PDB file of C-alpha atoms in Angstrom:
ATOM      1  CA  UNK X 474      57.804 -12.943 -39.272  1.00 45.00           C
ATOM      2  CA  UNK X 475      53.798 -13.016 -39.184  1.00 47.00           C
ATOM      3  CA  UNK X 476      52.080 -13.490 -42.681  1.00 42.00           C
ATOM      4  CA  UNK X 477      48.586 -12.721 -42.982  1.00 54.00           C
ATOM      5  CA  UNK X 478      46.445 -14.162 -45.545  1.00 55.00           C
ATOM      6  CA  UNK X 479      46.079 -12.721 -48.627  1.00 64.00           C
ATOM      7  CA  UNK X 480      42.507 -11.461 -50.013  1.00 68.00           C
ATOM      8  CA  UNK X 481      41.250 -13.361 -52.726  1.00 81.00           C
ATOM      9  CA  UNK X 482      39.823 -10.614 -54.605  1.00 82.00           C
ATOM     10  CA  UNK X 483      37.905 -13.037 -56.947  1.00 83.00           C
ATOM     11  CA  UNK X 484      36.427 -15.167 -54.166  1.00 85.00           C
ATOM     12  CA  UNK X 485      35.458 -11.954 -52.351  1.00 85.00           C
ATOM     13  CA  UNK X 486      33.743 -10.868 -56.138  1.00 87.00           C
ATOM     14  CA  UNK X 487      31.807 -14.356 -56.171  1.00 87.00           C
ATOM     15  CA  UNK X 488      30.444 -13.854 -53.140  1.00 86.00           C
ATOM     16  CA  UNK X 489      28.842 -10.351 -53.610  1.00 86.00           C
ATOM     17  CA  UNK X 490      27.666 -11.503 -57.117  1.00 86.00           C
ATOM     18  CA  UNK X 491      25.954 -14.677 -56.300  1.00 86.00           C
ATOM     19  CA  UNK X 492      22.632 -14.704 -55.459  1.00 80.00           C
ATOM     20  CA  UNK X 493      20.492 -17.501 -54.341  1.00 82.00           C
ATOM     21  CA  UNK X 494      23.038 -19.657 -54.165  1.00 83.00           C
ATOM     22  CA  UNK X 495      23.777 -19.927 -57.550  1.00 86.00           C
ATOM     23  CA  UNK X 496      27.691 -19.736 -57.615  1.00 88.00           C
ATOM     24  CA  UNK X 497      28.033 -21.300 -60.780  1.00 90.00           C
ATOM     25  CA  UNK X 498      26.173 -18.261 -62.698  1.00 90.00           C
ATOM     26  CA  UNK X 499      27.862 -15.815 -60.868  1.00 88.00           C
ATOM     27  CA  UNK X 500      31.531 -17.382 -61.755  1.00 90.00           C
ATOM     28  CA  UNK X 501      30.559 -17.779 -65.655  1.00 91.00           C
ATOM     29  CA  UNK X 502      29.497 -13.760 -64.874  1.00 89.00           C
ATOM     30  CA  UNK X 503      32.923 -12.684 -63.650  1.00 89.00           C
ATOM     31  CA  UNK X 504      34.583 -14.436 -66.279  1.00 90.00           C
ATOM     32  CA  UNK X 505      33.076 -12.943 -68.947  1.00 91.00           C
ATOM     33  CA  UNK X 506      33.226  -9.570 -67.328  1.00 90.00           C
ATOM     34  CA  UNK X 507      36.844 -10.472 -66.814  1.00 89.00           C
ATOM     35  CA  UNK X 508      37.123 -11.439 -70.710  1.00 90.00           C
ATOM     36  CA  UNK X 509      35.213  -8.246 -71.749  1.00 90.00           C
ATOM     37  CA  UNK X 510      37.588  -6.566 -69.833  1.00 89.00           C
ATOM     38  CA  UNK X 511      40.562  -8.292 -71.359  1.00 89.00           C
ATOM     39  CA  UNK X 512      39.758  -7.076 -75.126  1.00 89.00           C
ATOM     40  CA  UNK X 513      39.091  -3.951 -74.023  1.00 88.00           C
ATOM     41  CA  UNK X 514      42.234  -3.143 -72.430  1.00 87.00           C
ATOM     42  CA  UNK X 515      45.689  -4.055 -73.357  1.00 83.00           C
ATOM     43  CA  UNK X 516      46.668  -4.821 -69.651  1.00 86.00           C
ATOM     44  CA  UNK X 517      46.476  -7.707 -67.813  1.00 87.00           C
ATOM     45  CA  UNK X 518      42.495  -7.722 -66.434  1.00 85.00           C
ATOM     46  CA  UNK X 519      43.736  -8.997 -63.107  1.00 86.00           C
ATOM     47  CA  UNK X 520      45.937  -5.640 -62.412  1.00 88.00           C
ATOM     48  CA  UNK X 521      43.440  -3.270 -63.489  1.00 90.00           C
ATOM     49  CA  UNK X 522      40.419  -4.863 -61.723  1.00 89.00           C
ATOM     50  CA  UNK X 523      43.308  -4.233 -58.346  1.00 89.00           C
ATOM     51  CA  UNK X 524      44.154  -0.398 -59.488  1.00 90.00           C
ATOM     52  CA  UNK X 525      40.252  -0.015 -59.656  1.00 91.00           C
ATOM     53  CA  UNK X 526      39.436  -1.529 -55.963  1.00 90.00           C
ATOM     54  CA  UNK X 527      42.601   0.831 -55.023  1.00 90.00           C
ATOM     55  CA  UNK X 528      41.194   3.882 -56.672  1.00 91.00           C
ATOM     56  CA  UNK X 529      38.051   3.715 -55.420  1.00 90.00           C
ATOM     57  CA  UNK X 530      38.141   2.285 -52.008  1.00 90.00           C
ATOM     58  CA  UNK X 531      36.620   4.807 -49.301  1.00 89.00           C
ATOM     59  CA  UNK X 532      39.074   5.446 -46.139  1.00 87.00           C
ATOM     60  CA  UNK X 533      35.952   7.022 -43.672  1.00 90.00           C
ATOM     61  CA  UNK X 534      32.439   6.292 -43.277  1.00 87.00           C
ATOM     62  CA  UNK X 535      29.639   7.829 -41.850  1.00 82.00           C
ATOM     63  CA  UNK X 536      27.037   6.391 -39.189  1.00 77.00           C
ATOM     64  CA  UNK X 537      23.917   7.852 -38.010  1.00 80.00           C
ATOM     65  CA  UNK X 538      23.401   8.079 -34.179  1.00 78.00           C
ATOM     66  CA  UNK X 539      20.474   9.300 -32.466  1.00 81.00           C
ATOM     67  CA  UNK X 540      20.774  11.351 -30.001  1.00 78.00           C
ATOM     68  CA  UNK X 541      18.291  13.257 -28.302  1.00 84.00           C
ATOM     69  CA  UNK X 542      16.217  13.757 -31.068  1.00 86.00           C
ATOM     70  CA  UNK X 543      18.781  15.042 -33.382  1.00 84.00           C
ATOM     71  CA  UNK X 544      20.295  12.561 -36.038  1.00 82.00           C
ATOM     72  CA  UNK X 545      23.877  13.025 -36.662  1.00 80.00           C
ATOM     73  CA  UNK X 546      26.444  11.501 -39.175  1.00 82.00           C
ATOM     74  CA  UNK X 547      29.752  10.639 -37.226  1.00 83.00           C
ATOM     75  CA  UNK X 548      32.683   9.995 -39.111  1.00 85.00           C
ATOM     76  CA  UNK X 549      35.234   7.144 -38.401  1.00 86.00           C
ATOM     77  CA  UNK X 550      37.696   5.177 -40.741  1.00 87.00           C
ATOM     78  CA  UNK X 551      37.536   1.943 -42.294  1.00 86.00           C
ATOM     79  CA  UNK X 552      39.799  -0.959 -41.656  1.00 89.00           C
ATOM     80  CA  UNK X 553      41.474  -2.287 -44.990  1.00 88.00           C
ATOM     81  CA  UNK X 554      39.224  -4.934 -45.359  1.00 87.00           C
ATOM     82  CA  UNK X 555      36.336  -3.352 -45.006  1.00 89.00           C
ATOM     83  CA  UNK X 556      37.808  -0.697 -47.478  1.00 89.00           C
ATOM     84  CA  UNK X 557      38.060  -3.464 -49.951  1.00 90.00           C
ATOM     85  CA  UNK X 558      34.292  -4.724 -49.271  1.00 90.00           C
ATOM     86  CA  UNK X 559      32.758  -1.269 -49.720  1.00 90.00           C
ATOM     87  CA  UNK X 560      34.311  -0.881 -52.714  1.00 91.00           C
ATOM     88  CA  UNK X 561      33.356  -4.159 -54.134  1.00 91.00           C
ATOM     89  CA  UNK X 562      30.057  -3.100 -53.176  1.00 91.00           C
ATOM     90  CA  UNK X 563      30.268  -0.095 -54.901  1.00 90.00           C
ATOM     91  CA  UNK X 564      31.383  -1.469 -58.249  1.00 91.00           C
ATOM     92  CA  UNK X 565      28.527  -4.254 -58.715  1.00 90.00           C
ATOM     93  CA  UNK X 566      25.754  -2.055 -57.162  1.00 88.00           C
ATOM     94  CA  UNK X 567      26.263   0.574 -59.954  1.00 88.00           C
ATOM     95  CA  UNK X 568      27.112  -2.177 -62.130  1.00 86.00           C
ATOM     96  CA  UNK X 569      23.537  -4.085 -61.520  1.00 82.00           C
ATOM     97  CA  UNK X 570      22.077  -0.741 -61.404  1.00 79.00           C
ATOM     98  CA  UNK X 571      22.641  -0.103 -65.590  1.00 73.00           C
ATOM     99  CA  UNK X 572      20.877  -0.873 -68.297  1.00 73.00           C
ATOM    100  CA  UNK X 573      23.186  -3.310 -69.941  1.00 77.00           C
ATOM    101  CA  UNK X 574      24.515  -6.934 -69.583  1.00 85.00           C
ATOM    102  CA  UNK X 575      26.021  -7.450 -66.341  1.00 84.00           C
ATOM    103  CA  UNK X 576      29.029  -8.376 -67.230  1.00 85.00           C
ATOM    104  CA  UNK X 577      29.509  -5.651 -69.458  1.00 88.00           C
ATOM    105  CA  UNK X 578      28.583  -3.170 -67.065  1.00 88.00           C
ATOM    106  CA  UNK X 579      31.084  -4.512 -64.589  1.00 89.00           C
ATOM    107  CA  UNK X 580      33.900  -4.450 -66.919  1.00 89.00           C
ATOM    108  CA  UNK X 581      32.999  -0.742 -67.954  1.00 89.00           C
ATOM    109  CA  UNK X 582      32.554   0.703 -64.276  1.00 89.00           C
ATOM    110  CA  UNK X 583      35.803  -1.295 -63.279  1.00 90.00           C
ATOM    111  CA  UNK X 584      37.936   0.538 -66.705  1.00 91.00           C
ATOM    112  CA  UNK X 585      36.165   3.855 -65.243  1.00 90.00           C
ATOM    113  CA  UNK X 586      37.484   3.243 -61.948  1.00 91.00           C
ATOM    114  CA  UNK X 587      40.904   2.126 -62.303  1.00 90.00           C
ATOM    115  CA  UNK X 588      40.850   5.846 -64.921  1.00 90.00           C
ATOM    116  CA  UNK X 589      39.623   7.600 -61.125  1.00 90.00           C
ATOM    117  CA  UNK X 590      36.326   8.529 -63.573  1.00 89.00           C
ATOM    118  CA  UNK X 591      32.905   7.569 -63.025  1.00 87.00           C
ATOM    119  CA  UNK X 592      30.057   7.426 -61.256  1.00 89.00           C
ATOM    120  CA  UNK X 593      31.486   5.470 -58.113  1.00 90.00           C
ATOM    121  CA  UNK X 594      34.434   7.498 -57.968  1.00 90.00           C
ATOM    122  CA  UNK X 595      31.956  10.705 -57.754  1.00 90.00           C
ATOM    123  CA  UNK X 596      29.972   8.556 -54.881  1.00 90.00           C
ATOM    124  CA  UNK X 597      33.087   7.925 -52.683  1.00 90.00           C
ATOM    125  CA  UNK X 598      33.939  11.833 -52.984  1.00 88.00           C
ATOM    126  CA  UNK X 599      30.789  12.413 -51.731  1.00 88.00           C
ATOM    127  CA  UNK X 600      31.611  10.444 -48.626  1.00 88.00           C
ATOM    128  CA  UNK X 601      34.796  11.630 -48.290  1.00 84.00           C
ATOM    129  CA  UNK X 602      33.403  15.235 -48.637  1.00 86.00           C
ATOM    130  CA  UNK X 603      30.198  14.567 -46.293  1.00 84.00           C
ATOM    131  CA  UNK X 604      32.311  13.309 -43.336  1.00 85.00           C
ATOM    132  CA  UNK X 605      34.790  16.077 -43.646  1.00 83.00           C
ATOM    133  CA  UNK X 606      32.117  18.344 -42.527  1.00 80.00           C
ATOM    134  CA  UNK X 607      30.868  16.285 -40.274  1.00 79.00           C
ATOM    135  CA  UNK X 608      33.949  15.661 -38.691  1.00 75.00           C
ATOM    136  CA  UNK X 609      33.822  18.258 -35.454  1.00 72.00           C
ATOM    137  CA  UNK X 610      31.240  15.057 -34.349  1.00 74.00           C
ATOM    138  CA  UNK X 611      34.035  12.731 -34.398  1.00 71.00           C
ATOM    139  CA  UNK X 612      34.401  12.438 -31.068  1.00 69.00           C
ATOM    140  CA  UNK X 613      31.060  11.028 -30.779  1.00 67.00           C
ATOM    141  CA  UNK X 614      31.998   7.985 -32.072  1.00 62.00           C
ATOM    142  CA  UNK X 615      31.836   4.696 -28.991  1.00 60.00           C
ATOM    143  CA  UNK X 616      31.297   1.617 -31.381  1.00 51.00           C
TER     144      UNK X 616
END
């Protein structure tokens, strides 16, 4: 029996929030997102910040390819890891991208997500939705 590692979600977390190196800030970050998160909810933050990255990871992409002088958006799925990365992208864009405390934000978008509510979740159906009609260029796809 193979075993494959298992994703540390909260390594994978520090390493999209740190910037400039500064891990240290970026762990005392999570943990008080992680805290907020705690007294907000009556479940166990770990579980819900794992039903969130679940709810709102995307299963297809889109690229844009040139060709001949018409730019198209092919379609193609992601692999589970890089499911798990866009979503994690997702979550602390929109969470940089508000007003608030960090940390605060990022416990707030992750209690919208693991609800399927939210901004984010509205972004990934847009993807979703965008690539289904794109999809008749599937076959474009050579990377």
């Amino acid at each position: 029996m193979v075993v494959k590692n298992k994703v540390n979600i909260k390594s994978l977390l520090l390493n999209f929030i740190t910037l400039k190196g500064n891990k240290f800030k970026s762990e005392k970050l999570l943990d008080t997102s992680l805290r907020e998160l705690q007294k907000s909810t009556s479940k166990n933050s770990k579980s819900i910040l794992k039903l969130s990255l679940r709810n709102i990871s995307p299963i297809v992409s889109t690229i844009k390819i040139k060709r001949r002088k018409t730019v198209t958006l092919v379609p193609f799925f992601l692999k589970k890891d890089k499911r798990l990365s866009q979503a994690i992208k997702l979550i602390i864009k929109n969470s940089k991208s508000n007003n608030s405390k960090f940390s605060f934000g990022l416990s707030k978008e992750v209690i919208d997500s693991s609800n399927n509510k939210g901004f984010v979740k509205n972004k990934v159906i847009n993807l979703h939705s965008t690539s289904f009609v794109n999809k008749t260029f599937s076959h474009f796809r050579w990377f």
